[in-house]
PDB file of C-alpha atoms in Angstrom:
ATOM      1  CA  MET M 267      64.869  90.392 171.540  1.00 44.00           C
ATOM      2  CA  ALA M 268      63.020  88.810 168.616  1.00 47.00           C
ATOM      3  CA  ASP M 269      62.324  92.306 167.239  1.00 51.00           C
ATOM      4  CA  GLN M 270      66.001  93.221 167.159  1.00 60.00           C
ATOM      5  CA  VAL M 271      66.652  95.779 164.414  1.00 67.00           C
ATOM      6  CA  LYS M 272      69.176  94.816 161.744  1.00 81.00           C
ATOM      7  CA  SER M 273      72.224  97.009 161.476  1.00 88.00           C
ATOM      8  CA  PRO M 274      72.931  98.781 158.183  1.00 90.00           C
ATOM      9  CA  THR M 275      76.199  96.861 157.977  1.00 92.00           C
ATOM     10  CA  SER M 276      74.472  93.465 158.123  1.00 93.00           C
ATOM     11  CA  VAL M 277      71.969  94.461 155.426  1.00 94.00           C
ATOM     12  CA  ALA M 278      74.728  95.910 153.219  1.00 95.00           C
ATOM     13  CA  THR M 279      76.968  92.876 153.712  1.00 95.00           C
ATOM     14  CA  LYS M 280      74.178  90.451 152.838  1.00 96.00           C
ATOM     15  CA  TRP M 281      73.395  92.252 149.584  1.00 96.00           C
ATOM     16  CA  ALA M 282      77.099  92.701 148.734  1.00 96.00           C
ATOM     17  CA  LEU M 283      77.635  88.949 149.018  1.00 97.00           C
ATOM     18  CA  ILE M 284      74.610  88.241 146.814  1.00 97.00           C
ATOM     19  CA  TYR M 285      75.752  90.870 144.287  1.00 96.00           C
ATOM     20  CA  THR M 286      79.259  89.397 144.195  1.00 95.00           C
ATOM     21  CA  LEU M 287      77.825  85.938 143.525  1.00 96.00           C
ATOM     22  CA  PHE M 288      75.766  87.336 140.638  1.00 94.00           C
ATOM     23  CA  SER M 289      78.828  89.185 139.312  1.00 92.00           C
ATOM     24  CA  VAL M 290      80.948  86.030 139.387  1.00 92.00           C
ATOM     25  CA  ILE M 291      78.258  84.121 137.495  1.00 93.00           C
ATOM     26  CA  LEU M 292      77.937  86.968 134.990  1.00 90.00           C
ATOM     27  CA  THR M 293      81.714  87.103 134.484  1.00 86.00           C
ATOM     28  CA  TYR M 294      81.923  83.403 133.708  1.00 88.00           C
ATOM     29  CA  ALA M 295      78.841  83.607 131.473  1.00 88.00           C
ATOM     30  CA  PHE M 296      80.344  86.490 129.477  1.00 85.00           C
ATOM     31  CA  ASP M 297      83.618  84.586 129.188  1.00 83.00           C
ATOM     32  CA  ALA M 298      81.833  81.407 128.069  1.00 85.00           C
ATOM     33  CA  MET M 299      79.942  83.385 125.407  1.00 86.00           C
ATOM     34  CA  GLY M 300      83.197  84.925 124.233  1.00 80.00           C
ATOM     35  CA  LEU M 301      81.996  88.495 124.735  1.00 78.00           C
ATOM     36  CA  ALA M 302      84.703  91.133 124.548  1.00 71.00           C
ATOM     37  CA  GLN M 303      85.275  93.451 127.493  1.00 67.00           C
ATOM     38  CA  GLU M 304      84.322  96.366 125.236  1.00 71.00           C
ATOM     39  CA  SER M 305      80.945  94.796 124.421  1.00 76.00           C
ATOM     40  CA  PRO M 306      77.841  96.861 125.294  1.00 82.00           C
ATOM     41  CA  VAL M 307      76.643  93.885 127.349  1.00 79.00           C
ATOM     42  CA  ARG M 308      79.076  95.047 130.056  1.00 76.00           C
ATOM     43  CA  TYR M 309      76.463  97.653 130.977  1.00 84.00           C
ATOM     44  CA  LEU M 310      74.430  94.777 132.389  1.00 87.00           C
ATOM     45  CA  SER M 311      76.951  94.678 135.252  1.00 87.00           C
ATOM     46  CA  MET M 312      76.330  98.378 135.909  1.00 91.00           C
ATOM     47  CA  ALA M 313      72.558  97.843 135.903  1.00 93.00           C
ATOM     48  CA  LEU M 314      73.049  95.000 138.370  1.00 94.00           C
ATOM     49  CA  LEU M 315      75.091  97.258 140.681  1.00 95.00           C
ATOM     50  CA  ILE M 316      72.428  99.973 140.584  1.00 96.00           C
ATOM     51  CA  ALA M 317      69.638  97.465 141.247  1.00 96.00           C
ATOM     52  CA  PHE M 318      71.442  95.941 144.216  1.00 97.00           C
ATOM     53  CA  ILE M 319      72.158  99.334 145.788  1.00 97.00           C
ATOM     54  CA  LEU M 320      68.470 100.194 145.544  1.00 97.00           C
ATOM     55  CA  LEU M 321      67.464  96.778 146.929  1.00 96.00           C
ATOM     56  CA  THR M 322      69.811  97.318 149.876  1.00 96.00           C
ATOM     57  CA  GLN M 323      68.303 100.719 150.634  1.00 96.00           C
ATOM     58  CA  LYS M 324      64.746  99.418 150.284  1.00 95.00           C
ATOM     59  CA  GLU M 325      65.332  96.475 152.606  1.00 94.00           C
ATOM     60  CA  TYR M 326      66.904  98.692 155.242  1.00 93.00           C
ATOM     61  CA  ARG M 327      63.962 101.095 155.037  1.00 93.00           C
ATOM     62  CA  ASP M 328      61.583  98.139 155.400  1.00 92.00           C
ATOM     63  CA  VAL M 329      63.367  96.768 158.492  1.00 92.00           C
ATOM     64  CA  GLN M 330      63.194 100.270 159.974  1.00 87.00           C
ATOM     65  CA  GLY M 331      59.403 100.104 159.879  1.00 86.00           C
ATOM     66  CA  GLY M 332      59.040 101.808 156.495  1.00 88.00           C
ATOM     67  CA  PHE M 333      60.893 104.957 157.534  1.00 89.00           C
ATOM     68  CA  ILE M 334      64.443 106.033 156.730  1.00 91.00           C
ATOM     69  CA  THR M 335      66.327 109.303 156.769  1.00 92.00           C
ATOM     70  CA  PHE M 336      68.327 110.485 153.782  1.00 93.00           C
ATOM     71  CA  GLY M 337      71.563 109.959 155.723  1.00 93.00           C
ATOM     72  CA  LYS M 338      70.768 106.392 156.742  1.00 94.00           C
ATOM     73  CA  ALA M 339      69.636 105.495 153.224  1.00 95.00           C
ATOM     74  CA  PHE M 340      72.859 106.911 151.790  1.00 96.00           C
ATOM     75  CA  SER M 341      74.931 105.178 154.464  1.00 95.00           C
ATOM     76  CA  VAL M 342      73.543 101.704 153.844  1.00 96.00           C
ATOM     77  CA  GLY M 343      73.858 102.116 150.062  1.00 96.00           C
ATOM     78  CA  PHE M 344      77.426 103.363 150.301  1.00 97.00           C
ATOM     79  CA  ARG M 345      78.361 100.561 152.714  1.00 97.00           C
ATOM     80  CA  PHE M 346      77.018  98.098 150.165  1.00 97.00           C
ATOM     81  CA  ALA M 347      79.116  99.735 147.432  1.00 97.00           C
ATOM     82  CA  VAL M 348      82.292  99.613 149.531  1.00 97.00           C
ATOM     83  CA  PHE M 349      81.767  95.965 150.521  1.00 97.00           C
ATOM     84  CA  ALA M 350      80.837  94.993 146.957  1.00 96.00           C
ATOM     85  CA  GLY M 351      83.860  96.895 145.653  1.00 96.00           C
ATOM     86  CA  LEU M 352      86.232  95.116 148.018  1.00 96.00           C
ATOM     87  CA  LEU M 353      84.750  91.706 147.259  1.00 96.00           C
ATOM     88  CA  GLY M 354      84.785  92.516 143.546  1.00 93.00           C
ATOM     89  CA  ALA M 355      88.419  93.628 143.722  1.00 94.00           C
ATOM     90  CA  LEU M 356      89.348  90.360 145.397  1.00 94.00           C
ATOM     91  CA  PHE M 357      87.512  88.436 142.682  1.00 92.00           C
ATOM     92  CA  VAL M 358      89.106  90.474 139.858  1.00 88.00           C
ATOM     93  CA  PHE M 359      92.554  89.792 141.269  1.00 90.00           C
ATOM     94  CA  LEU M 360      91.933  86.064 141.751  1.00 91.00           C
ATOM     95  CA  TYR M 361      90.192  85.755 138.392  1.00 87.00           C
ATOM     96  CA  THR M 362      92.989  87.369 136.383  1.00 85.00           C
ATOM     97  CA  LYS M 363      95.850  85.894 138.428  1.00 85.00           C
ATOM     98  CA  VAL M 364      94.679  82.359 139.224  1.00 87.00           C
ATOM     99  CA  LEU M 365      91.279  81.359 137.849  1.00 86.00           C
ATOM    100  CA  ALA M 366      91.535  82.656 134.267  1.00 80.00           C
ATOM    101  CA  PRO M 367      94.997  84.051 133.529  1.00 79.00           C
ATOM    102  CA  ASP M 368      94.229  83.768 129.805  1.00 82.00           C
ATOM    103  CA  VAL M 369      91.777  86.656 130.203  1.00 78.00           C
ATOM    104  CA  PHE M 370      94.602  88.847 131.475  1.00 79.00           C
ATOM    105  CA  ALA M 371      96.876  87.646 128.657  1.00 78.00           C
ATOM    106  CA  ARG M 372      94.224  88.592 126.070  1.00 80.00           C
ATOM    107  CA  SER M 373      93.849  92.039 127.615  1.00 78.00           C
ATOM    108  CA  LEU M 374      97.637  92.475 127.480  1.00 78.00           C
ATOM    109  CA  ASP M 375      97.645  91.597 123.775  1.00 80.00           C
ATOM    110  CA  LYS M 376      94.823  94.055 123.119  1.00 81.00           C
ATOM    111  CA  ALA M 377      96.555  96.813 125.099  1.00 80.00           C
ATOM    112  CA  GLU M 378      99.779  96.262 123.178  1.00 80.00           C
ATOM    113  CA  SER M 379      98.064  96.405 119.792  1.00 81.00           C
ATOM    114  CA  ASP M 380      96.173  99.557 120.865  1.00 80.00           C
ATOM    115  CA  MET M 381      99.450 101.239 121.849  1.00 83.00           C
ATOM    116  CA  ILE M 382     101.044 100.347 118.520  1.00 82.00           C
ATOM    117  CA  GLU M 383      97.974 101.694 116.669  1.00 82.00           C
ATOM    118  CA  LYS M 384      98.307 104.984 118.565  1.00 83.00           C
ATOM    119  CA  GLY M 385     101.827 105.334 117.198  1.00 82.00           C
ATOM    120  CA  MET M 386     103.792 104.775 120.393  1.00 80.00           C
ATOM    121  CA  THR M 387     107.458 103.891 119.957  1.00 81.00           C
ATOM    122  CA  ASP M 388     108.674 100.358 120.617  1.00 81.00           C
ATOM    123  CA  GLU M 389     110.439 101.577 123.752  1.00 84.00           C
ATOM    124  CA  GLN M 390     107.266 103.227 125.096  1.00 81.00           C
ATOM    125  CA  VAL M 391     105.216 100.114 124.345  1.00 78.00           C
ATOM    126  CA  GLU M 392     107.759  97.844 126.044  1.00 84.00           C
ATOM    127  CA  THR M 393     107.933 100.062 129.156  1.00 84.00           C
ATOM    128  CA  ALA M 394     104.141 100.231 129.432  1.00 81.00           C
ATOM    129  CA  MET M 395     103.774  96.489 128.887  1.00 83.00           C
ATOM    130  CA  ASN M 396     106.361  95.690 131.587  1.00 83.00           C
ATOM    131  CA  ILE M 397     104.470  97.826 134.089  1.00 81.00           C
ATOM    132  CA  THR M 398     101.168  96.264 133.050  1.00 78.00           C
ATOM    133  CA  ARG M 399     102.526  92.704 133.262  1.00 79.00           C
ATOM    134  CA  ASN M 400     103.940  93.314 136.744  1.00 80.00           C
ATOM    135  CA  TYR M 401     101.183  95.396 138.304  1.00 80.00           C
ATOM    136  CA  GLY M 402      98.156  95.084 136.022  1.00 80.00           C
ATOM    137  CA  GLN M 403      96.146  92.715 138.170  1.00 81.00           C
ATOM    138  CA  ILE M 404      96.702  94.721 141.349  1.00 88.00           C
ATOM    139  CA  ILE M 405      95.937  97.993 139.582  1.00 87.00           C
ATOM    140  CA  GLY M 406      92.813  96.448 138.032  1.00 84.00           C
ATOM    141  CA  ALA M 407      91.587  95.226 141.408  1.00 88.00           C
ATOM    142  CA  PHE M 408      92.307  98.609 143.006  1.00 92.00           C
ATOM    143  CA  PHE M 409      90.400 100.526 140.351  1.00 91.00           C
ATOM    144  CA  ALA M 410      87.527  98.023 140.499  1.00 90.00           C
ATOM    145  CA  ALA M 411      87.140  98.774 144.221  1.00 93.00           C
ATOM    146  CA  ILE M 412      87.484 102.544 143.812  1.00 95.00           C
ATOM    147  CA  GLY M 413      85.183 102.644 140.780  1.00 94.00           C
ATOM    148  CA  THR M 414      82.486 100.643 142.538  1.00 95.00           C
ATOM    149  CA  ALA M 415      82.682 102.909 145.601  1.00 96.00           C
ATOM    150  CA  VAL M 416      82.465 106.113 143.526  1.00 96.00           C
ATOM    151  CA  ILE M 417      79.589 104.888 141.363  1.00 96.00           C
ATOM    152  CA  GLY M 418      77.968 103.482 144.497  1.00 96.00           C
ATOM    153  CA  ALA M 419      78.184 106.858 146.235  1.00 96.00           C
ATOM    154  CA  ILE M 420      76.427 108.560 143.323  1.00 97.00           C
ATOM    155  CA  VAL M 421      73.715 105.897 143.055  1.00 97.00           C
ATOM    156  CA  SER M 422      73.315 105.876 146.855  1.00 96.00           C
ATOM    157  CA  LEU M 423      72.652 109.616 146.841  1.00 96.00           C
ATOM    158  CA  ILE M 424      69.967 109.168 144.192  1.00 96.00           C
ATOM    159  CA  GLY M 425      68.509 106.138 145.982  1.00 95.00           C
ATOM    160  CA  ALA M 426      68.483 107.995 149.303  1.00 95.00           C
ATOM    161  CA  ALA M 427      66.441 110.770 147.710  1.00 95.00           C
ATOM    162  CA  ILE M 428      64.007 108.165 146.354  1.00 94.00           C
ATOM    163  CA  PHE M 429      63.629 106.053 149.514  1.00 91.00           C
ATOM    164  CA  LYS M 430      63.787 108.826 152.130  1.00 89.00           C
ATOM    165  CA  LYS M 431      60.696 108.731 154.312  1.00 85.00           C
ATOM    166  CA  GLU M 432      61.122 110.331 157.703  1.00 83.00           C
ATOM    167  CA  ARG M 433      58.757 109.862 160.610  1.00 77.00           C
ATOM    168  CA  SER M 434      56.423 112.713 161.319  1.00 75.00           C
ATOM    169  CA  PRO M 435      55.748 113.681 164.934  1.00 71.00           C
ATOM    170  CA  TYR M 436      52.426 111.845 164.585  1.00 72.00           C
ATOM    171  CA  ASP M 437      53.957 108.479 163.662  1.00 64.00           C
ATOM    172  CA  PHE M 438      54.135 106.602 166.943  1.00 57.00           C
ATOM    173  CA  ASP M 439      55.346 103.102 167.539  1.00 56.00           C
ATOM    174  CA  ASP M 440      52.249 101.140 168.632  1.00 53.00           C
ATOM    175  CA  ALA M 441      54.270  99.060 171.080  1.00 46.00           C
ATOM    176  CA  VAL M 442      55.546 102.153 172.877  1.00 48.00           C
ATOM    177  CA  VAL M 443      52.099 103.771 173.053  1.00 45.00           C
ATOM    178  CA  ALA M 444      50.428 100.582 174.357  1.00 42.00           C
ATOM    179  CA  THR M 445      52.934 100.093 177.186  1.00 45.00           C
ATOM    180  CA  ASP M 446      53.127 103.762 178.170  1.00 47.00           C
ATOM    181  CA  LYS M 447      51.803 104.097 181.743  1.00 53.00           C
ATOM    182  CA  ILE M 448      51.809 107.870 182.101  1.00 55.00           C
ATOM    183  CA  ASP M 449      49.339 109.141 184.680  1.00 51.00           C
ATOM    184  CA  PRO M 450      47.460 112.077 183.092  1.00 55.00           C
ATOM    185  CA  THR M 451      46.577 113.518 186.541  1.00 57.00           C
ATOM    186  CA  ALA M 452      50.202 113.928 187.636  1.00 50.00           C
TER     187      ALA M 452
END
């Protein structure tokens, strides 16, 4: 039982937890540096997501003895993206609601000024701001989860094409061949 194969869910969950930890650290670092949400540095988060999906797929291929089908590679990458999206959504909600409500307040101010710049009427701005104040954090968390899953699906497809390495009929497991007691005269 020491050679028990890891499930794709356990590999994906492990990497999703590590990714979420990195994302939390990155979020607080960006906030401490005073970087705006529109800053190009936000693409660092996307690069991190891509890297972690690929690391998840590579580890699962490695624990499978260096072989993985396209479907399994996609599956483990997509599982990572879903788990990371759910954990990220939970963090986004807690961060904007409890941990750093000032971040949400700043985004509300920016959204309001953007609406005024676009020429929206006072009534339209007030209606939109009421909806955003009441549901903004939940909507943000929801779209964080969905966005991560969609981007993760795309990256997982690409990663699956990169990491796919199926066994040929000539690739035998040494342990199975060594213990095979087939009588050739039968």
